[in-house]
Amino acid sequence: MSDAQPILKVSNIESYYGPIMAIRGVSLSLSEGKIVTVLGANGAGKTTILKTISGVLDPLKGAVEFEGKSVQRMDPDKIVRLGISHVPEGREVFPFLTVRENLAMGGFLRTNRDEVAQDLERIYGYFPRLKERLDQPAGQLSGGEQQMLAISRALMNRPKVLLLDEPSLGLSPLLVKEIFGIIRRVNAEQGVSILLVEQNAKKALETADYGYVLEVGRVVMDDTCARLMQSKDIQEFYLGAKEDSARGERRWKKKKTWR
Ligand code: ATP
């Protein structure tokens, strides 16, 4: 992205699972107050980028900077304390804890009780269903409600940067619309910068300001979302496939040269 000082900058990272190189020299940046999306087929390395930023994985090469300072090789809990919250794929809530307890876990670093109370009210405004289920174990919630709780728990840390991994996964179109509406509101109302990993390219491009396209661990294209939506390749391989993402992916993989 061309903007001044990014809040988050990833430069040339390489990350591995044992001997398997999952991302190969990826660079991207997120400007303060913006939403940036990373698109790509299954296994392209999207989740690995988020895990590398949040400290779950250490990159073998490259750099991760938050607010101009290196956060690479820092423990994940320290990265959370600095203001980066990660909502992993599969909405990992604590199933045996209640909704209320899950939210409290999200805010456990906070000391100002008034601010915590204000944030809880804001979250209930976003997701009134959570307020109705405060004393229910999180494992009993529907998939959509668990996604709402996972996002809310991350927001309870008052992050500056939110890393969202496939928030639409497995949700009905109506819930996808609701969740993406909230993502936009969190960005607009709270100024949280968001890095959004998604397979639902249409929703992601409609929601984000800027996008990166990942293929087999490499960035093959990046541009404003408005321009990506106009790109013939994006239309053919992502948007043209509409609901049939598997077919789109197969066609995507067949295309050997990108640029
Ligand atoms: P998806 O959309 O399916 O989640 P992705 O783009 O997020 O895919 P990653 O999960 O980052 O892709 O995976 C990138 C590569 O790393 C893939 O080849 C995957 O098989 C491999 N990989 C991911 N997790 C592991 C792991 N724990 N052990 C070994 N290889 C892994």
mmCIF file of C-alpha atoms in Angstrom, residues 49-189:
data_model
loop_
_atom_site.group_PDB
_atom_site.id
_atom_site.type_symbol
_atom_site.label_atom_id
_atom_site.label_comp_id
_atom_site.label_asym_id
_atom_site.label_seq_id
_atom_site.Cartn_x
_atom_site.Cartn_y
_atom_site.Cartn_z
ATOM 1 C CA ILE A 49 0.518 -15.286 7.471
ATOM 2 C CA LEU A 50 -1.807 -14.518 10.400
ATOM 3 C CA LYS A 51 -0.090 -17.105 12.636
ATOM 4 C CA THR A 52 3.276 -15.549 11.812
ATOM 5 C CA ILE A 53 2.035 -12.059 12.709
ATOM 6 C CA SER A 54 0.448 -13.162 15.994
ATOM 7 C CA GLY A 55 3.585 -15.027 17.054
ATOM 8 C CA VAL A 56 2.119 -18.537 16.924
ATOM 9 C CA LEU A 57 4.730 -19.320 14.257
ATOM 10 C CA ASP A 58 8.197 -17.778 14.017
ATOM 11 C CA PRO A 59 9.296 -16.906 10.494
ATOM 12 C CA LEU A 60 12.634 -18.290 9.371
ATOM 13 C CA LYS A 61 13.309 -15.111 7.410
ATOM 14 C CA GLY A 62 11.820 -11.650 7.065
ATOM 15 C CA ALA A 63 10.369 -9.118 9.474
ATOM 16 C CA VAL A 64 7.067 -8.288 11.174
ATOM 17 C CA GLU A 65 6.705 -4.734 12.469
ATOM 18 C CA PHE A 66 3.885 -3.271 14.518
ATOM 19 C CA GLU A 67 3.814 0.515 14.947
ATOM 20 C CA GLY A 68 7.330 0.655 13.546
ATOM 21 C CA LYS A 69 8.810 -1.873 16.014
ATOM 22 C CA SER A 70 9.784 -5.472 15.410
ATOM 23 C CA VAL A 71 7.442 -8.034 17.015
ATOM 24 C CA GLN A 72 9.061 -11.034 15.452
ATOM 25 C CA ARG A 73 9.952 -13.871 17.819
ATOM 26 C CA MET A 74 7.921 -12.210 20.568
ATOM 27 C CA ASP A 75 5.617 -14.482 22.579
ATOM 28 C CA PRO A 76 1.999 -14.422 21.378
ATOM 29 C CA ASP A 77 0.741 -13.069 24.718
ATOM 30 C CA LYS A 78 3.128 -10.114 24.475
ATOM 31 C CA ILE A 79 1.879 -9.396 20.957
ATOM 32 C CA VAL A 80 -1.707 -9.430 22.269
ATOM 33 C CA ARG A 81 -0.684 -6.978 25.004
ATOM 34 C CA LEU A 82 0.747 -4.637 22.371
ATOM 35 C CA GLY A 83 -2.666 -4.519 20.677
ATOM 36 C CA ILE A 84 -2.886 -7.255 18.025
ATOM 37 C CA SER A 85 -5.814 -9.651 18.503
ATOM 38 C CA HIS A 86 -6.170 -12.787 16.389
ATOM 39 C CA VAL A 87 -9.520 -14.483 15.724
ATOM 40 C CA PRO A 88 -8.402 -17.868 14.397
ATOM 41 C CA GLU A 89 -10.199 -19.933 11.795
ATOM 42 C CA GLY A 90 -12.803 -22.194 13.368
ATOM 43 C CA ARG A 91 -13.890 -19.671 16.025
ATOM 44 C CA GLU A 92 -11.996 -21.121 18.959
ATOM 45 C CA VAL A 93 -14.140 -20.249 21.960
ATOM 46 C CA PHE A 94 -13.774 -21.923 25.367
ATOM 47 C CA PRO A 95 -16.703 -24.360 25.030
ATOM 48 C CA PHE A 96 -17.197 -25.134 28.730
ATOM 49 C CA LEU A 97 -17.069 -21.502 29.824
ATOM 50 C CA THR A 98 -20.162 -19.333 29.562
ATOM 51 C CA VAL A 99 -20.468 -16.500 27.075
ATOM 52 C CA ARG A 100 -19.878 -14.062 29.948
ATOM 53 C CA GLU A 101 -16.715 -15.909 31.023
ATOM 54 C CA ASN A 102 -15.410 -16.041 27.451
ATOM 55 C CA LEU A 103 -15.832 -12.278 27.183
ATOM 56 C CA ALA A 104 -14.128 -11.802 30.553
ATOM 57 C CA MET A 105 -11.165 -13.862 29.281
ATOM 58 C CA GLY A 106 -10.892 -11.471 26.345
ATOM 59 C CA GLY A 107 -10.625 -8.519 28.711
ATOM 60 C CA PHE A 108 -8.400 -10.107 31.347
ATOM 61 C CA LEU A 109 -5.559 -7.659 30.693
ATOM 62 C CA ARG A 110 -7.788 -4.659 31.345
ATOM 63 C CA THR A 111 -7.882 -2.849 34.666
ATOM 64 C CA ASN A 112 -10.349 -0.007 34.026
ATOM 65 C CA ARG A 113 -13.727 -1.530 34.937
ATOM 66 C CA ASP A 114 -15.756 1.381 33.526
ATOM 67 C CA GLU A 115 -14.134 1.002 30.133
ATOM 68 C CA VAL A 116 -14.679 -2.761 30.213
ATOM 69 C CA ALA A 117 -18.365 -2.185 31.006
ATOM 70 C CA GLN A 118 -18.638 0.308 28.111
ATOM 71 C CA ASP A 119 -17.006 -2.154 25.729
ATOM 72 C CA LEU A 120 -19.364 -4.934 26.829
ATOM 73 C CA GLU A 121 -22.354 -2.681 26.116
ATOM 74 C CA ARG A 122 -20.933 -1.851 22.676
ATOM 75 C CA ILE A 123 -20.511 -5.565 21.959
ATOM 76 C CA TYR A 124 -24.088 -6.314 23.050
ATOM 77 C CA GLY A 125 -25.130 -3.561 20.622
ATOM 78 C CA TYR A 126 -23.277 -5.323 17.826
ATOM 79 C CA PHE A 127 -24.476 -8.794 18.794
ATOM 80 C CA PRO A 128 -27.681 -8.654 20.888
ATOM 81 C CA ARG A 129 -27.914 -12.450 20.725
ATOM 82 C CA LEU A 130 -24.823 -12.766 22.906
ATOM 83 C CA LYS A 131 -26.469 -10.690 25.614
ATOM 84 C CA GLU A 132 -29.410 -13.099 25.629
ATOM 85 C CA ARG A 133 -27.047 -16.047 26.096
ATOM 86 C CA LEU A 134 -24.597 -14.710 28.669
ATOM 87 C CA ASP A 135 -24.956 -17.650 31.051
ATOM 88 C CA GLN A 136 -24.974 -20.363 28.415
ATOM 89 C CA PRO A 137 -21.813 -22.465 27.813
ATOM 90 C CA ALA A 138 -20.186 -21.242 24.604
ATOM 91 C CA GLY A 139 -20.083 -24.804 23.242
ATOM 92 C CA GLN A 140 -23.897 -24.763 23.076
ATOM 93 C CA LEU A 141 -24.040 -21.736 20.774
ATOM 94 C CA SER A 142 -24.665 -22.046 17.039
ATOM 95 C CA GLY A 143 -21.727 -21.686 14.653
ATOM 96 C CA GLY A 144 -22.696 -18.105 13.858
ATOM 97 C CA GLU A 145 -23.037 -17.193 17.524
ATOM 98 C CA GLN A 146 -19.633 -18.734 18.261
ATOM 99 C CA GLN A 147 -18.127 -16.594 15.499
ATOM 100 C CA MET A 148 -19.768 -13.527 17.063
ATOM 101 C CA LEU A 149 -18.327 -14.522 20.444
ATOM 102 C CA ALA A 150 -14.843 -15.132 19.017
ATOM 103 C CA ILE A 151 -14.821 -11.665 17.431
ATOM 104 C CA SER A 152 -16.254 -10.091 20.593
ATOM 105 C CA ARG A 153 -13.683 -11.779 22.808
ATOM 106 C CA ALA A 154 -10.918 -10.347 20.623
ATOM 107 C CA LEU A 155 -12.523 -6.881 20.787
ATOM 108 C CA MET A 156 -12.532 -7.050 24.597
ATOM 109 C CA ASN A 157 -8.758 -6.570 24.381
ATOM 110 C CA ARG A 158 -9.378 -3.173 22.696
ATOM 111 C CA PRO A 159 -6.996 -4.127 19.872
ATOM 112 C CA LYS A 160 -5.434 -1.667 17.474
ATOM 113 C CA VAL A 161 -5.174 -4.430 14.892
ATOM 114 C CA LEU A 162 -7.620 -7.283 14.444
ATOM 115 C CA LEU A 163 -6.524 -10.380 12.510
ATOM 116 C CA LEU A 164 -9.608 -12.187 11.221
ATOM 117 C CA ASP A 165 -9.267 -15.671 9.735
ATOM 118 C CA GLU A 166 -12.206 -16.703 7.510
ATOM 119 C CA PRO A 167 -15.003 -15.161 9.576
ATOM 120 C CA SER A 168 -17.581 -16.316 6.998
ATOM 121 C CA LEU A 169 -16.592 -19.991 7.117
ATOM 122 C CA GLY A 170 -19.620 -22.268 7.396
ATOM 123 C CA LEU A 171 -22.136 -19.451 7.962
ATOM 124 C CA SER A 172 -25.433 -18.858 6.158
ATOM 125 C CA PRO A 173 -25.530 -15.951 3.673
ATOM 126 C CA LEU A 174 -27.641 -13.943 6.118
ATOM 127 C CA LEU A 175 -25.139 -14.400 8.938
ATOM 128 C CA VAL A 176 -22.237 -13.633 6.606
ATOM 129 C CA LYS A 177 -23.930 -10.330 5.783
ATOM 130 C CA GLU A 178 -24.434 -9.600 9.476
ATOM 131 C CA ILE A 179 -20.834 -10.455 10.444
ATOM 132 C CA PHE A 180 -19.341 -8.364 7.618
ATOM 133 C CA GLY A 181 -21.607 -5.452 8.565
ATOM 134 C CA ILE A 182 -20.180 -5.614 12.089
ATOM 135 C CA ILE A 183 -16.599 -5.854 10.784
ATOM 136 C CA ARG A 184 -17.187 -2.594 8.907
ATOM 137 C CA ARG A 185 -18.714 -0.952 11.977
ATOM 138 C CA VAL A 186 -15.836 -2.015 14.237
ATOM 139 C CA ASN A 187 -13.462 -0.441 11.725
ATOM 140 C CA ALA A 188 -15.463 2.744 11.195
ATOM 141 C CA GLU A 189 -16.634 3.348 14.778
#
